[in-house]
Amino acid sequence: MELKEYQKKTLEQVRHYLEALAEFKAKNDRLTKEDPELSINFPLKAWEKVVGTTHYSKKNGLGEELPNFYLKIPTGGGKTLLACHTIDLINRTYLKKQTGIVLWIVPTTQIYRQTFASLKNREHPYRQVLDISSGGRTVILEKMDRFSKLDVEENLVVMLLMLPSASRQNKEVLKVFKDSGGFGEFFPLEDDREGNEKLLKNFPNLDYFGDENSFHGRVVKTSLGNALRLFKPIIIIDEGHKAYSEIAQKTIRNFNPSIIVELSATPPEVSNKLVTISGQELNREEMIKLDLRITNKASLDWKDAMRAAFEKRSFLEKKTKEYEANTGEYIRPICLIQAERTGKEQRGTRYIHAEDVKEYLIKQCGILEEEIAIKSSEKDDIEGIDLLSKECPVRYIITKQALQEGWDCAFAYLLTILTNPGSQLSITQLVGRILRQPKARKTKIKELDESYVFCFRPKATELLENVKRGFGAEGLGDLAGRVSVAEGDTESIEATKEKTVGYRERFKKFEGKIYLPKFVIQESEGWRDINYEMDILSRIDWSQINLEALKDISLSELRAEEQEVVIGLSEDIKELIKEKGRVSKEGGLEINRVFITRQILDIVPNPWVAYETGKKVIAIFLMTYDKKTVTNNLVFIIEELRKHLIKERDRLAEQVFRELIEQKVLWFFLLSGKGGYKLPGSIKVKNTSKKIVRNDNTPIQRSLFEYVAEDEFNEMEKSVAIYLDEQEKLLWWYRNLSRQDYYVQGWKKNKVYPDFIFTDIDDRKQNDYSKVYVVETKGLHLKNEDTDYKRNIFDFCNRLGQQKDWRELNLEFTDKRIEFQVIFEDEWQKKINEIFS
């Protein structure tokens, strides 16, 4: 699964922190080896180096410094995928191993089931990330499953626990900490008094029977909880903000974790937030369905709201059928309905019951019974059903509270609230269930890229406040302005409807006359935009892949990446459990060429070529090393192969791109009729959107459009926009929207959407310009190979532009020039000053 830009940014920051953590941990180990009194708070030191904000230190159950951090990811942002990648980074960068135990803690049954099913499925992207990390040796366990010492030594063991099981509020039923016959091999025998005492000395927080004066002394319980403590697991906490009761926190720390990673849309104030992703970043990457449109029926009859939802869902299904006919992509819009009661004995009261709603849909709306599901504590019609399958008929799901947390289905487009309007929790807790975009990709059909809420009786102002609270609870507070409310049967209330904004009066003469060049392909019928897969990737000659560089990679029996910390009993059963040392694994993966092929298919799309490439690479290493060494290093080889293939693919793609230019198949054109881009003559903004202003709170003066919404900017972009607006030698500037406006398609898959387009003032002509600047801004943390590529493609555009005289196109654009630039966070003021000096 290809990562989104904000996901790459998240993992890059995690990697930076883990590298610093490993550095200071190694320093701490050296110091304490000389003198335990010289120990340092290495998680704090790493935090100060990488993040610099306040750090909240914690210790595990053994009193050891405990690295812990938070990833603030909004609903729909792919927290589970990021957690899997983070596990890989922790093992490779910090712990320097591939095996061990991960304790994955979730808050609800719904999240538990979804996570467990995904991790168990070898075809699922989550599991594939873990398999690559472990070299195909991943074991997924539940609380009641047994595992052996050998399982942990040879596999990456991921055990799921629900939060109530991890907090010790109900100790009488908490099987995790109960003595069990399944984990005896991890502990000394009952009559081994010395062995038990030694173990308790090294792990004083283990649960035990008896006391020092008992016949056998203190006897360590052979429980799952004690076994986990011995292995110092990585702990992943999903929806971490729910684990902040003192009991829950103490229980989690008492598992003696080596590191804790928490993920949530709404982390507590007192937490180490390593990464914070905004709702805007998700929206730009097409992860969520916005705008959210709320229809508030004035009627006192719940059936009116239900009927309106039925009509909208039917309309959306017609749109999805048209979409499928054109693209082959299947979507079946689902309407979630919140009723007031679901229990068998509660029907016939004054409350709106799930069965009443079901009966109305069948009798009054003509819905088939199989298309309606009820989800409650007593009845679960969607248990075990793949709601995304074409064979699934479900179009309506009726619930009371069962879908409020953890439930996830991208086909959910509509939410119908039939509960008491006095209850403020309904919309607040359920709004996040309908925001996820199918396939994390906009359909480009407006109605299918938005989400819908239907309700009756609430006041509009209260309704909006509840929705904003709901957005905040999902980590999407910065998108609360993307909500519109329709009162009764009207289209929209004036305060929240969209409005069309045109050019400023003094810039109207440029309307329809501002052109930007694009790469286009010439065909017999005319011109079209270049397509990466069809025009670049398909032309790559994979036989030209150069694998020679792999010969320089050294394999070792004791590769740092292949080492692991082994904890367990020695052959002498009286020996206490302790760290036995860092050793290399014996055996490892078999050399499975099909497995290798699967790991590189996302880079080399032809399975035959991928298979042959894998064969050649293994042959290269077998010429120098024996089979055992190659086997033990197979995961490392795959990692290096993937890095190398990406570089080779991009090298060959660039070669194809430049050859197409030379052959005059690919052109860089400005003319709109030949595929160039023309800036829009108008834009749509929400009345609820706050207008961007200068730092002194005065209105902006030089934006191309009269009204520019502040929520279209992150903090750096906002600073750049305001600074541009204050430049006396700037004529106008335009905020170029990602996924929507002007882009450059180069030799890599992702299109480059610049952030700003602006112009200078032409000294020769009044109120005109001579040069257009196309600028991409980048934060310092984003300086990477992708940034180098953007600079390269922009430089290439500049060179091509210098070879052209746009006047020959007979446009109003006349003798204007275009310049492309990438500007970084630490230099943008300097660069802008240079432009307008």
PDB file of N, CA and C in Angstrom, residues 115-161:
ATOM      1  N   THR A 115      -9.135  -5.141  13.971  1.00  0.00           N
ATOM      2  CA  THR A 115      -7.676  -5.200  13.975  1.00  0.00           C
ATOM      3  C   THR A 115      -7.193  -6.643  13.890  1.00  0.00           C
ATOM      4  N   PHE A 116      -7.805  -7.522  14.668  1.00  0.00           N
ATOM      5  CA  PHE A 116      -7.386  -8.929  14.676  1.00  0.00           C
ATOM      6  C   PHE A 116      -7.588  -9.563  13.300  1.00  0.00           C
ATOM      7  N   ALA A 117      -8.749  -9.303  12.679  1.00  0.00           N
ATOM      8  CA  ALA A 117      -9.025  -9.874  11.356  1.00  0.00           C
ATOM      9  C   ALA A 117      -8.019  -9.378  10.324  1.00  0.00           C
ATOM     10  N   SER A 118      -7.669  -8.093  10.385  1.00  0.00           N
ATOM     11  CA  SER A 118      -6.727  -7.527   9.418  1.00  0.00           C
ATOM     12  C   SER A 118      -5.325  -8.097   9.611  1.00  0.00           C
ATOM     13  N   LEU A 119      -4.887  -8.200  10.869  1.00  0.00           N
ATOM     14  CA  LEU A 119      -3.536  -8.688  11.137  1.00  0.00           C
ATOM     15  C   LEU A 119      -3.399 -10.177  10.850  1.00  0.00           C
ATOM     16  N   LYS A 120      -4.489 -10.928  10.976  1.00  0.00           N
ATOM     17  CA  LYS A 120      -4.447 -12.370  10.690  1.00  0.00           C
ATOM     18  C   LYS A 120      -4.414 -12.653   9.192  1.00  0.00           C
ATOM     19  N   ASN A 121      -4.938 -11.740   8.395  1.00  0.00           N
ATOM     20  CA  ASN A 121      -5.054 -11.935   6.951  1.00  0.00           C
ATOM     21  C   ASN A 121      -3.722 -11.623   6.268  1.00  0.00           C
ATOM     22  N   ARG A 122      -3.067 -12.641   5.742  1.00  0.00           N
ATOM     23  CA  ARG A 122      -1.750 -12.463   5.128  1.00  0.00           C
ATOM     24  C   ARG A 122      -1.786 -11.583   3.877  1.00  0.00           C
ATOM     25  N   GLU A 123      -2.960 -11.387   3.298  1.00  0.00           N
ATOM     26  CA  GLU A 123      -3.076 -10.549   2.103  1.00  0.00           C
ATOM     27  C   GLU A 123      -3.337  -9.089   2.439  1.00  0.00           C
ATOM     28  N   HIS A 124      -3.590  -8.811   3.719  1.00  0.00           N
ATOM     29  CA  HIS A 124      -3.916  -7.439   4.111  1.00  0.00           C
ATOM     30  C   HIS A 124      -2.645  -6.601   4.217  1.00  0.00           C
ATOM     31  N   PRO A 125      -2.688  -5.324   3.790  1.00  0.00           N
ATOM     32  CA  PRO A 125      -1.493  -4.468   3.858  1.00  0.00           C
ATOM     33  C   PRO A 125      -0.877  -4.380   5.250  1.00  0.00           C
ATOM     34  N   TYR A 126      -1.704  -4.380   6.317  1.00  0.00           N
ATOM     35  CA  TYR A 126      -1.152  -4.315   7.676  1.00  0.00           C
ATOM     36  C   TYR A 126      -0.245  -5.516   7.927  1.00  0.00           C
ATOM     37  N   ARG A 127      -0.767  -6.703   7.617  1.00  0.00           N
ATOM     38  CA  ARG A 127      -0.008  -7.928   7.862  1.00  0.00           C
ATOM     39  C   ARG A 127       1.238  -7.983   6.974  1.00  0.00           C
ATOM     40  N   GLN A 128       1.126  -7.505   5.767  1.00  0.00           N
ATOM     41  CA  GLN A 128       2.269  -7.545   4.859  1.00  0.00           C
ATOM     42  C   GLN A 128       3.415  -6.680   5.374  1.00  0.00           C
ATOM     43  N   VAL A 129       3.094  -5.535   5.996  1.00  0.00           N
ATOM     44  CA  VAL A 129       4.138  -4.698   6.594  1.00  0.00           C
ATOM     45  C   VAL A 129       4.852  -5.461   7.701  1.00  0.00           C
ATOM     46  N   LEU A 130       4.082  -6.148   8.553  1.00  0.00           N
ATOM     47  CA  LEU A 130       4.680  -6.918   9.650  1.00  0.00           C
ATOM     48  C   LEU A 130       5.481  -8.094   9.124  1.00  0.00           C
ATOM     49  N   ASP A 131       4.990  -8.739   8.059  1.00  0.00           N
ATOM     50  CA  ASP A 131       5.702  -9.888   7.494  1.00  0.00           C
ATOM     51  C   ASP A 131       7.043  -9.471   6.901  1.00  0.00           C
ATOM     52  N   ILE A 132       7.058  -8.327   6.238  1.00  0.00           N
ATOM     53  CA  ILE A 132       8.329  -7.838   5.702  1.00  0.00           C
ATOM     54  C   ILE A 132       9.287  -7.524   6.851  1.00  0.00           C
ATOM     55  N   SER A 133       8.752  -6.936   7.920  1.00  0.00           N
ATOM     56  CA  SER A 133       9.572  -6.592   9.077  1.00  0.00           C
ATOM     57  C   SER A 133      10.163  -7.830   9.738  1.00  0.00           C
ATOM     58  N   SER A 134       9.367  -8.897   9.835  1.00  0.00           N
ATOM     59  CA  SER A 134       9.803 -10.106  10.548  1.00  0.00           C
ATOM     60  C   SER A 134      10.402 -11.153   9.630  1.00  0.00           C
ATOM     61  N   GLY A 135      10.456 -10.869   8.340  1.00  0.00           N
ATOM     62  CA  GLY A 135      10.931 -11.875   7.398  1.00  0.00           C
ATOM     63  C   GLY A 135       9.936 -13.000   7.220  1.00  0.00           C
ATOM     64  N   GLY A 136       8.658 -12.680   7.275  1.00  0.00           N
ATOM     65  CA  GLY A 136       7.623 -13.694   7.078  1.00  0.00           C
ATOM     66  C   GLY A 136       7.333 -14.512   8.315  1.00  0.00           C
ATOM     67  N   ARG A 137       7.924 -14.136   9.444  1.00  0.00           N
ATOM     68  CA  ARG A 137       7.707 -14.899  10.679  1.00  0.00           C
ATOM     69  C   ARG A 137       6.877 -14.059  11.649  1.00  0.00           C
ATOM     70  N   THR A 138       5.628 -13.859  11.322  1.00  0.00           N
ATOM     71  CA  THR A 138       4.712 -13.097  12.181  1.00  0.00           C
ATOM     72  C   THR A 138       3.668 -14.040  12.759  1.00  0.00           C
ATOM     73  N   VAL A 139       3.432 -13.934  14.051  1.00  0.00           N
ATOM     74  CA  VAL A 139       2.412 -14.740  14.724  1.00  0.00           C
ATOM     75  C   VAL A 139       1.443 -13.782  15.411  1.00  0.00           C
ATOM     76  N   ILE A 140       0.156 -13.907  15.100  1.00  0.00           N
ATOM     77  CA  ILE A 140      -0.868 -13.053  15.706  1.00  0.00           C
ATOM     78  C   ILE A 140      -1.636 -13.878  16.735  1.00  0.00           C
ATOM     79  N   LEU A 141      -1.681 -13.384  17.971  1.00  0.00           N
ATOM     80  CA  LEU A 141      -2.292 -14.143  19.059  1.00  0.00           C
ATOM     81  C   LEU A 141      -3.369 -13.324  19.763  1.00  0.00           C
ATOM     82  N   GLU A 142      -4.292 -14.051  20.397  1.00  0.00           N
ATOM     83  CA  GLU A 142      -5.268 -13.449  21.302  1.00  0.00           C
ATOM     84  C   GLU A 142      -4.884 -13.788  22.734  1.00  0.00           C
ATOM     85  N   LYS A 143      -5.605 -13.190  23.671  1.00  0.00           N
ATOM     86  CA  LYS A 143      -5.264 -13.325  25.084  1.00  0.00           C
ATOM     87  C   LYS A 143      -5.186 -14.779  25.556  1.00  0.00           C
ATOM     88  N   MET A 144      -6.063 -15.629  25.056  1.00  0.00           N
ATOM     89  CA  MET A 144      -6.140 -17.002  25.535  1.00  0.00           C
ATOM     90  C   MET A 144      -5.171 -17.943  24.802  1.00  0.00           C
ATOM     91  N   ASP A 145      -4.476 -17.423  23.779  1.00  0.00           N
ATOM     92  CA  ASP A 145      -3.554 -18.277  23.029  1.00  0.00           C
ATOM     93  C   ASP A 145      -2.262 -18.492  23.810  1.00  0.00           C
ATOM     94  N   ARG A 146      -1.689 -19.676  23.648  1.00  0.00           N
ATOM     95  CA  ARG A 146      -0.420 -19.997  24.283  1.00  0.00           C
ATOM     96  C   ARG A 146       0.728 -19.754  23.312  1.00  0.00           C
ATOM     97  N   PHE A 147       1.898 -19.453  23.853  1.00  0.00           N
ATOM     98  CA  PHE A 147       3.092 -19.360  23.027  1.00  0.00           C
ATOM     99  C   PHE A 147       4.272 -19.877  23.837  1.00  0.00           C
ATOM    100  N   SER A 148       5.307 -20.282  23.126  1.00  0.00           N
ATOM    101  CA  SER A 148       6.473 -20.866  23.777  1.00  0.00           C
ATOM    102  C   SER A 148       7.663 -19.924  23.678  1.00  0.00           C
ATOM    103  N   LYS A 149       8.725 -20.290  24.379  1.00  0.00           N
ATOM    104  CA  LYS A 149       9.964 -19.516  24.306  1.00  0.00           C
ATOM    105  C   LYS A 149      10.483 -19.491  22.870  1.00  0.00           C
ATOM    106  N   LEU A 150      10.378 -20.633  22.190  1.00  0.00           N
ATOM    107  CA  LEU A 150      10.844 -20.722  20.815  1.00  0.00           C
ATOM    108  C   LEU A 150      10.033 -19.815  19.895  1.00  0.00           C
ATOM    109  N   ASP A 151       8.722 -19.698  20.151  1.00  0.00           N
ATOM    110  CA  ASP A 151       7.874 -18.798  19.351  1.00  0.00           C
ATOM    111  C   ASP A 151       8.415 -17.374  19.386  1.00  0.00           C
ATOM    112  N   VAL A 152       8.795 -16.928  20.576  1.00  0.00           N
ATOM    113  CA  VAL A 152       9.249 -15.551  20.736  1.00  0.00           C
ATOM    114  C   VAL A 152      10.652 -15.365  20.164  1.00  0.00           C
ATOM    115  N   GLU A 153      11.486 -16.396  20.276  1.00  0.00           N
ATOM    116  CA  GLU A 153      12.852 -16.294  19.775  1.00  0.00           C
ATOM    117  C   GLU A 153      12.899 -16.259  18.242  1.00  0.00           C
ATOM    118  N   GLU A 154      11.940 -16.909  17.592  1.00  0.00           N
ATOM    119  CA  GLU A 154      12.003 -17.070  16.141  1.00  0.00           C
ATOM    120  C   GLU A 154      10.951 -16.262  15.386  1.00  0.00           C
ATOM    121  N   ASN A 155      10.051 -15.583  16.074  1.00  0.00           N
ATOM    122  CA  ASN A 155       8.958 -14.884  15.412  1.00  0.00           C
ATOM    123  C   ASN A 155       8.733 -13.504  16.013  1.00  0.00           C
ATOM    124  N   LEU A 156       8.032 -12.688  15.241  1.00  0.00           N
ATOM    125  CA  LEU A 156       7.469 -11.450  15.774  1.00  0.00           C
ATOM    126  C   LEU A 156       6.066 -11.808  16.252  1.00  0.00           C
ATOM    127  N   VAL A 157       5.882 -11.882  17.549  1.00  0.00           N
ATOM    128  CA  VAL A 157       4.610 -12.298  18.143  1.00  0.00           C
ATOM    129  C   VAL A 157       3.809 -11.050  18.513  1.00  0.00           C
ATOM    130  N   VAL A 158       2.642 -10.886  17.905  1.00  0.00           N
ATOM    131  CA  VAL A 158       1.776  -9.742  18.183  1.00  0.00           C
ATOM    132  C   VAL A 158       0.544 -10.259  18.916  1.00  0.00           C
ATOM    133  N   MET A 159       0.373  -9.808  20.152  1.00  0.00           N
ATOM    134  CA  MET A 159      -0.778 -10.246  20.959  1.00  0.00           C
ATOM    135  C   MET A 159      -1.733  -9.076  21.162  1.00  0.00           C
ATOM    136  N   LEU A 160      -3.006  -9.302  20.838  1.00  0.00           N
ATOM    137  CA  LEU A 160      -4.027  -8.272  21.027  1.00  0.00           C
ATOM    138  C   LEU A 160      -4.705  -8.421  22.373  1.00  0.00           C
ATOM    139  N   LEU A 161      -4.888  -7.287  23.051  1.00  0.00           N
ATOM    140  CA  LEU A 161      -5.631  -7.240  24.306  1.00  0.00           C
ATOM    141  C   LEU A 161      -6.610  -6.083  24.242  1.00  0.00           C
TER     142      LEU A 161
END
